Amino acid sequence: DLVIPLCVIDIAAKAAENPDAQVTPDDLKAWIAANGDIPDKACIAMHSGWAAKSGDAAAYVGNDADNVKHFPGFHIEGPFINAARGYVGAHPVANVTPATPDDAQRLLDAAGGLARIVTLAPECDPHMATIRHLAGQGVTVAAGHCNPDLDQLHAAIGAGLKLFTHLGNGCPAEMHRHDNIINRVLSVSD
């Protein structure tokens, strides 16, 4: 298939306000609401408006005083999430897979250096190897669509986990009132 559908997600307005803007699931939902479902085998591209900076390398890369780069990118959510009902959310269960550094690197390569955040389930990352790999690549690692126990959560934080996405959303409607992912995350929210 040399010709495939193209879906351009426009985040130029967000990127003008915040150089760390990302294509998020909400951006994809807005695109779908405006244009219909994303076709099978589509290429999803981002329009950030950043091309206007291509003549100025310093502005394009956006290094701050600590030499941290600031530019728009993608938030990759899945396929390394918990497949259990409630945690998987709207993701197709058939596409859920355990996290491996090699598979994560394939996603990073496909994003062409524009992956800013990867959301995964720590309990689906044996020995937190994928979290370590992603953090080592400068990607912000988020937990989401997950149900790690406290030991797994602490191990993930030690490996480079920085934030949590979909707290209260990527979980079942009914959970134990004391031992649940929301209470666990809030207990380590330093």
PDB file of C-alpha atoms in Angstrom:
ATOM      1  CA  ASP A   1       0.000   0.000   0.000  1.00  0.00           C
ATOM      2  CA  LEU A   2       1.876   3.024  -1.255  1.00  0.00           C
ATOM      3  CA  VAL A   3      -1.059   5.381  -0.780  1.00  0.00           C
ATOM      4  CA  ILE A   4      -2.740   5.596   2.613  1.00  0.00           C
ATOM      5  CA  PRO A   5      -5.176   8.032   4.256  1.00  0.00           C
ATOM      6  CA  LEU A   6      -3.626  11.007   6.041  1.00  0.00           C
ATOM      7  CA  CYS A   7      -5.066  12.498   9.227  1.00  0.00           C
ATOM      8  CA  VAL A   8      -3.436  15.781  10.237  1.00  0.00           C
ATOM      9  CA  ILE A   9      -3.907  16.723  13.876  1.00  0.00           C
ATOM     10  CA  ASP A  10      -3.507  20.500  14.174  1.00  0.00           C
ATOM     11  CA  ILE A  11      -2.010  21.624  17.488  1.00  0.00           C
ATOM     12  CA  ALA A  12      -0.462  24.854  16.186  1.00  0.00           C
ATOM     13  CA  ALA A  13      -2.502  27.037  18.566  1.00  0.00           C
ATOM     14  CA  LYS A  14      -1.453  24.925  21.572  1.00  0.00           C
ATOM     15  CA  ALA A  15       2.188  24.881  20.449  1.00  0.00           C
ATOM     16  CA  ALA A  16       2.246  28.670  20.059  1.00  0.00           C
ATOM     17  CA  GLU A  17       1.273  28.952  23.739  1.00  0.00           C
ATOM     18  CA  ASN A  18       3.290  25.993  25.035  1.00  0.00           C
ATOM     19  CA  PRO A  19       6.368  24.674  23.216  1.00  0.00           C
ATOM     20  CA  ASP A  20       5.950  21.343  25.028  1.00  0.00           C
ATOM     21  CA  ALA A  21       2.472  20.825  23.534  1.00  0.00           C
ATOM     22  CA  GLN A  22       1.655  17.278  22.465  1.00  0.00           C
ATOM     23  CA  VAL A  23      -0.862  15.420  20.383  1.00  0.00           C
ATOM     24  CA  THR A  24      -3.016  13.784  23.044  1.00  0.00           C
ATOM     25  CA  PRO A  25      -5.976  11.400  22.987  1.00  0.00           C
ATOM     26  CA  ASP A  26      -8.237  14.454  23.400  1.00  0.00           C
ATOM     27  CA  ASP A  27      -6.801  15.935  20.188  1.00  0.00           C
ATOM     28  CA  LEU A  28      -7.540  12.678  18.383  1.00  0.00           C
ATOM     29  CA  LYS A  29     -11.091  12.634  19.783  1.00  0.00           C
ATOM     30  CA  ALA A  30     -11.615  16.214  18.565  1.00  0.00           C
ATOM     31  CA  TRP A  31     -10.314  15.278  15.115  1.00  0.00           C
ATOM     32  CA  ILE A  32     -12.674  12.283  14.997  1.00  0.00           C
ATOM     33  CA  ALA A  33     -15.624  14.437  16.109  1.00  0.00           C
ATOM     34  CA  ALA A  34     -14.880  16.900  13.293  1.00  0.00           C
ATOM     35  CA  ASN A  35     -13.863  14.450  10.548  1.00  0.00           C
ATOM     36  CA  GLY A  36     -15.205  10.984  11.366  1.00  0.00           C
ATOM     37  CA  ASP A  37     -13.338   7.835  12.331  1.00  0.00           C
ATOM     38  CA  ILE A  38      -9.644   7.505  11.566  1.00  0.00           C
ATOM     39  CA  PRO A  39      -9.404   5.107   8.615  1.00  0.00           C
ATOM     40  CA  ASP A  40      -7.556   1.801   8.925  1.00  0.00           C
ATOM     41  CA  LYS A  41      -3.837   2.038   8.136  1.00  0.00           C
ATOM     42  CA  ALA A  42      -3.962   5.835   8.242  1.00  0.00           C
ATOM     43  CA  CYS A  43      -0.891   7.965   8.784  1.00  0.00           C
ATOM     44  CA  ILE A  44      -1.484  10.316  11.708  1.00  0.00           C
ATOM     45  CA  ALA A  45       0.554  13.486  11.349  1.00  0.00           C
ATOM     46  CA  MET A  46       0.867  16.526  13.568  1.00  0.00           C
ATOM     47  CA  HIS A  47       0.757  20.144  12.407  1.00  0.00           C
ATOM     48  CA  SER A  48       2.432  22.144  15.156  1.00  0.00           C
ATOM     49  CA  GLY A  49       3.318  25.265  13.225  1.00  0.00           C
ATOM     50  CA  TRP A  50       6.901  24.523  14.236  1.00  0.00           C
ATOM     51  CA  ALA A  51       8.088  24.487  10.604  1.00  0.00           C
ATOM     52  CA  ALA A  52       8.064  28.293  10.747  1.00  0.00           C
ATOM     53  CA  LYS A  53      11.060  27.999  13.101  1.00  0.00           C
ATOM     54  CA  SER A  54      13.085  25.744  10.770  1.00  0.00           C
ATOM     55  CA  GLY A  55      15.366  28.601   9.707  1.00  0.00           C
ATOM     56  CA  ASP A  56      16.439  29.199  13.311  1.00  0.00           C
ATOM     57  CA  ALA A  57      17.967  26.067  14.852  1.00  0.00           C
ATOM     58  CA  ALA A  58      17.985  27.485  18.397  1.00  0.00           C
ATOM     59  CA  ALA A  59      14.290  28.431  18.253  1.00  0.00           C
ATOM     60  CA  TYR A  60      13.399  25.112  16.634  1.00  0.00           C
ATOM     61  CA  VAL A  61      15.072  22.993  19.328  1.00  0.00           C
ATOM     62  CA  GLY A  62      14.076  25.379  22.114  1.00  0.00           C
ATOM     63  CA  ASN A  63      16.820  24.595  24.633  1.00  0.00           C
ATOM     64  CA  ASP A  64      16.287  26.317  27.962  1.00  0.00           C
ATOM     65  CA  ALA A  65      18.993  27.474  30.405  1.00  0.00           C
ATOM     66  CA  ASP A  66      19.427  23.864  31.616  1.00  0.00           C
ATOM     67  CA  ASN A  67      19.793  22.619  28.016  1.00  0.00           C
ATOM     68  CA  VAL A  68      16.390  20.905  28.142  1.00  0.00           C
ATOM     69  CA  LYS A  69      14.690  20.830  24.761  1.00  0.00           C
ATOM     70  CA  HIS A  70      11.183  22.266  24.368  1.00  0.00           C
ATOM     71  CA  PHE A  71       9.236  21.464  21.205  1.00  0.00           C
ATOM     72  CA  PRO A  72       5.838  19.952  20.327  1.00  0.00           C
ATOM     73  CA  GLY A  73       5.446  16.203  20.177  1.00  0.00           C
ATOM     74  CA  PHE A  74       3.309  13.126  20.610  1.00  0.00           C
ATOM     75  CA  HIS A  75       1.848  11.471  23.690  1.00  0.00           C
ATOM     76  CA  ILE A  76       1.871   7.723  23.026  1.00  0.00           C
ATOM     77  CA  GLU A  77      -0.783   5.920  25.034  1.00  0.00           C
ATOM     78  CA  GLY A  78      -0.755   2.167  24.702  1.00  0.00           C
ATOM     79  CA  PRO A  79      -0.200  -0.547  23.704  1.00  0.00           C
ATOM     80  CA  PHE A  80       1.603  -1.297  27.005  1.00  0.00           C
ATOM     81  CA  ILE A  81      -1.473  -1.023  29.238  1.00  0.00           C
ATOM     82  CA  ASN A  82      -3.511  -3.327  31.465  1.00  0.00           C
ATOM     83  CA  ALA A  83      -5.939  -5.345  29.325  1.00  0.00           C
ATOM     84  CA  ALA A  84      -8.391  -5.951  32.187  1.00  0.00           C
ATOM     85  CA  ARG A  85     -11.888  -4.559  31.763  1.00  0.00           C
ATOM     86  CA  GLY A  86     -12.100  -1.023  33.073  1.00  0.00           C
ATOM     87  CA  TYR A  87      -8.364  -0.418  32.966  1.00  0.00           C
ATOM     88  CA  VAL A  88      -8.080  -0.874  29.207  1.00  0.00           C
ATOM     89  CA  GLY A  89     -10.613   1.893  28.595  1.00  0.00           C
ATOM     90  CA  ALA A  90     -11.481   2.405  24.924  1.00  0.00           C
ATOM     91  CA  HIS A  91      -8.290   0.745  23.694  1.00  0.00           C
ATOM     92  CA  PRO A  92      -8.819  -2.457  21.680  1.00  0.00           C
ATOM     93  CA  VAL A  93      -7.786  -5.375  23.895  1.00  0.00           C
ATOM     94  CA  ALA A  94      -6.327  -7.126  20.849  1.00  0.00           C
ATOM     95  CA  ASN A  95      -3.719  -4.353  20.562  1.00  0.00           C
ATOM     96  CA  VAL A  96      -2.572  -4.512  24.199  1.00  0.00           C
ATOM     97  CA  THR A  97       0.828  -6.119  24.705  1.00  0.00           C
ATOM     98  CA  PRO A  98       3.424  -6.369  27.488  1.00  0.00           C
ATOM     99  CA  ALA A  99       6.013  -3.591  27.466  1.00  0.00           C
ATOM    100  CA  THR A 100       9.472  -4.314  26.121  1.00  0.00           C
ATOM    101  CA  PRO A 101      12.303  -1.884  25.447  1.00  0.00           C
ATOM    102  CA  ASP A 102      12.497  -3.091  21.823  1.00  0.00           C
ATOM    103  CA  ASP A 103       8.793  -2.465  21.168  1.00  0.00           C
ATOM    104  CA  ALA A 104       9.015   0.909  22.902  1.00  0.00           C
ATOM    105  CA  GLN A 105      11.984   1.843  20.719  1.00  0.00           C
ATOM    106  CA  ARG A 106       9.994   0.916  17.595  1.00  0.00           C
ATOM    107  CA  LEU A 107       7.287   3.363  18.709  1.00  0.00           C
ATOM    108  CA  LEU A 108       9.872   6.066  19.396  1.00  0.00           C
ATOM    109  CA  ASP A 109      11.445   5.493  15.984  1.00  0.00           C
ATOM    110  CA  ALA A 110       8.020   5.657  14.304  1.00  0.00           C
ATOM    111  CA  ALA A 111       7.409   9.008  16.014  1.00  0.00           C
ATOM    112  CA  GLY A 112      10.594  10.343  14.440  1.00  0.00           C
ATOM    113  CA  GLY A 113      11.985  11.820  17.656  1.00  0.00           C
ATOM    114  CA  LEU A 114       8.723  13.598  18.498  1.00  0.00           C
ATOM    115  CA  ALA A 115       7.489  11.314  21.289  1.00  0.00           C
ATOM    116  CA  ARG A 116       7.316  13.418  24.455  1.00  0.00           C
ATOM    117  CA  ILE A 117       5.272  11.181  26.796  1.00  0.00           C
ATOM    118  CA  VAL A 118       4.567   7.442  26.820  1.00  0.00           C
ATOM    119  CA  THR A 119       1.794   6.140  29.059  1.00  0.00           C
ATOM    120  CA  LEU A 120       2.065   2.526  30.156  1.00  0.00           C
ATOM    121  CA  ALA A 121       1.019   0.144  32.917  1.00  0.00           C
ATOM    122  CA  PRO A 122       3.954  -0.539  35.274  1.00  0.00           C
ATOM    123  CA  GLU A 123       2.639  -4.020  36.037  1.00  0.00           C
ATOM    124  CA  CYS A 124       2.984  -4.817  32.303  1.00  0.00           C
ATOM    125  CA  ASP A 125       6.663  -3.820  32.256  1.00  0.00           C
ATOM    126  CA  PRO A 126       8.785  -6.697  33.587  1.00  0.00           C
ATOM    127  CA  HIS A 127      11.582  -5.390  35.827  1.00  0.00           C
ATOM    128  CA  MET A 128      10.620  -1.823  34.738  1.00  0.00           C
ATOM    129  CA  ALA A 129      13.053  -2.220  31.826  1.00  0.00           C
ATOM    130  CA  THR A 130      10.865  -0.269  29.402  1.00  0.00           C
ATOM    131  CA  ILE A 131      10.422   2.598  31.854  1.00  0.00           C
ATOM    132  CA  ARG A 132      14.206   2.790  32.285  1.00  0.00           C
ATOM    133  CA  HIS A 133      14.717   2.684  28.521  1.00  0.00           C
ATOM    134  CA  LEU A 134      12.177   5.426  27.802  1.00  0.00           C
ATOM    135  CA  ALA A 135      13.416   7.676  30.602  1.00  0.00           C
ATOM    136  CA  GLY A 136      16.955   7.181  29.314  1.00  0.00           C
ATOM    137  CA  GLN A 137      15.786   8.427  25.912  1.00  0.00           C
ATOM    138  CA  GLY A 138      14.485  11.647  27.498  1.00  0.00           C
ATOM    139  CA  VAL A 139      10.839  10.612  27.218  1.00  0.00           C
ATOM    140  CA  THR A 140       8.509  11.421  30.111  1.00  0.00           C
ATOM    141  CA  VAL A 141       7.045   8.133  31.323  1.00  0.00           C
ATOM    142  CA  ALA A 142       3.505   8.183  32.681  1.00  0.00           C
ATOM    143  CA  ALA A 143       1.456   5.455  34.333  1.00  0.00           C
ATOM    144  CA  GLY A 144      -2.095   5.043  33.139  1.00  0.00           C
ATOM    145  CA  HIS A 145      -4.691   2.395  32.349  1.00  0.00           C
ATOM    146  CA  CYS A 146      -3.022   0.364  35.062  1.00  0.00           C
ATOM    147  CA  ASN A 147      -3.386  -1.339  38.416  1.00  0.00           C
ATOM    148  CA  PRO A 148       0.108  -1.753  39.898  1.00  0.00           C
ATOM    149  CA  ASP A 149       0.482  -2.717  43.527  1.00  0.00           C
ATOM    150  CA  LEU A 150       2.482  -0.392  45.779  1.00  0.00           C
ATOM    151  CA  ASP A 151       5.734  -2.302  45.260  1.00  0.00           C
ATOM    152  CA  GLN A 152       5.358  -2.067  41.482  1.00  0.00           C
ATOM    153  CA  LEU A 153       4.487   1.612  41.740  1.00  0.00           C
ATOM    154  CA  HIS A 154       7.580   2.337  43.854  1.00  0.00           C
ATOM    155  CA  ALA A 155       9.772   0.307  41.469  1.00  0.00           C
ATOM    156  CA  ALA A 156       8.353   2.227  38.492  1.00  0.00           C
ATOM    157  CA  ILE A 157       9.063   5.567  40.182  1.00  0.00           C
ATOM    158  CA  GLY A 158      12.602   4.409  40.915  1.00  0.00           C
ATOM    159  CA  ALA A 159      13.012   3.457  37.242  1.00  0.00           C
ATOM    160  CA  GLY A 160      11.901   6.871  35.970  1.00  0.00           C
ATOM    161  CA  LEU A 161       8.096   7.096  36.121  1.00  0.00           C
ATOM    162  CA  LYS A 162       7.214  10.801  36.437  1.00  0.00           C
ATOM    163  CA  LEU A 163       3.436  11.197  36.301  1.00  0.00           C
ATOM    164  CA  PHE A 164       0.070   9.521  36.094  1.00  0.00           C
ATOM    165  CA  THR A 165      -2.526  10.007  33.368  1.00  0.00           C
ATOM    166  CA  HIS A 166      -6.245   9.215  33.521  1.00  0.00           C
ATOM    167  CA  LEU A 167      -6.369   8.810  37.297  1.00  0.00           C
ATOM    168  CA  GLY A 168      -9.981   7.904  37.978  1.00  0.00           C
ATOM    169  CA  ASN A 169     -10.689   7.519  34.267  1.00  0.00           C
ATOM    170  CA  GLY A 170      -8.535   4.580  33.096  1.00  0.00           C
ATOM    171  CA  CYS A 171      -9.887   2.297  35.809  1.00  0.00           C
ATOM    172  CA  PRO A 172     -13.050   0.296  36.520  1.00  0.00           C
ATOM    173  CA  ALA A 173     -16.210   2.100  37.585  1.00  0.00           C
ATOM    174  CA  GLU A 174     -16.280   0.002  40.769  1.00  0.00           C
ATOM    175  CA  MET A 175     -13.182  -0.719  42.854  1.00  0.00           C
ATOM    176  CA  HIS A 176     -12.296  -1.710  46.404  1.00  0.00           C
ATOM    177  CA  ARG A 177     -12.837   1.365  48.550  1.00  0.00           C
ATOM    178  CA  HIS A 178      -9.430   1.156  50.277  1.00  0.00           C
ATOM    179  CA  ASP A 179      -6.991  -0.798  48.115  1.00  0.00           C
ATOM    180  CA  ASN A 180      -7.348   0.726  44.658  1.00  0.00           C
ATOM    181  CA  ILE A 181      -5.172   2.484  42.100  1.00  0.00           C
ATOM    182  CA  ILE A 182      -6.407   5.963  43.058  1.00  0.00           C
ATOM    183  CA  ASN A 183      -5.476   5.547  46.731  1.00  0.00           C
ATOM    184  CA  ARG A 184      -2.144   3.939  45.824  1.00  0.00           C
ATOM    185  CA  VAL A 185      -1.162   6.780  43.492  1.00  0.00           C
ATOM    186  CA  LEU A 186      -2.244   9.449  45.962  1.00  0.00           C
ATOM    187  CA  SER A 187      -0.203   7.738  48.691  1.00  0.00           C
ATOM    188  CA  VAL A 188       3.007   8.222  46.656  1.00  0.00           C
ATOM    189  CA  SER A 189       2.154  11.619  45.142  1.00  0.00           C
ATOM    190  CA  ASP A 190       5.283  13.409  46.375  1.00  0.00           C
TER     191      ASP A 190
END
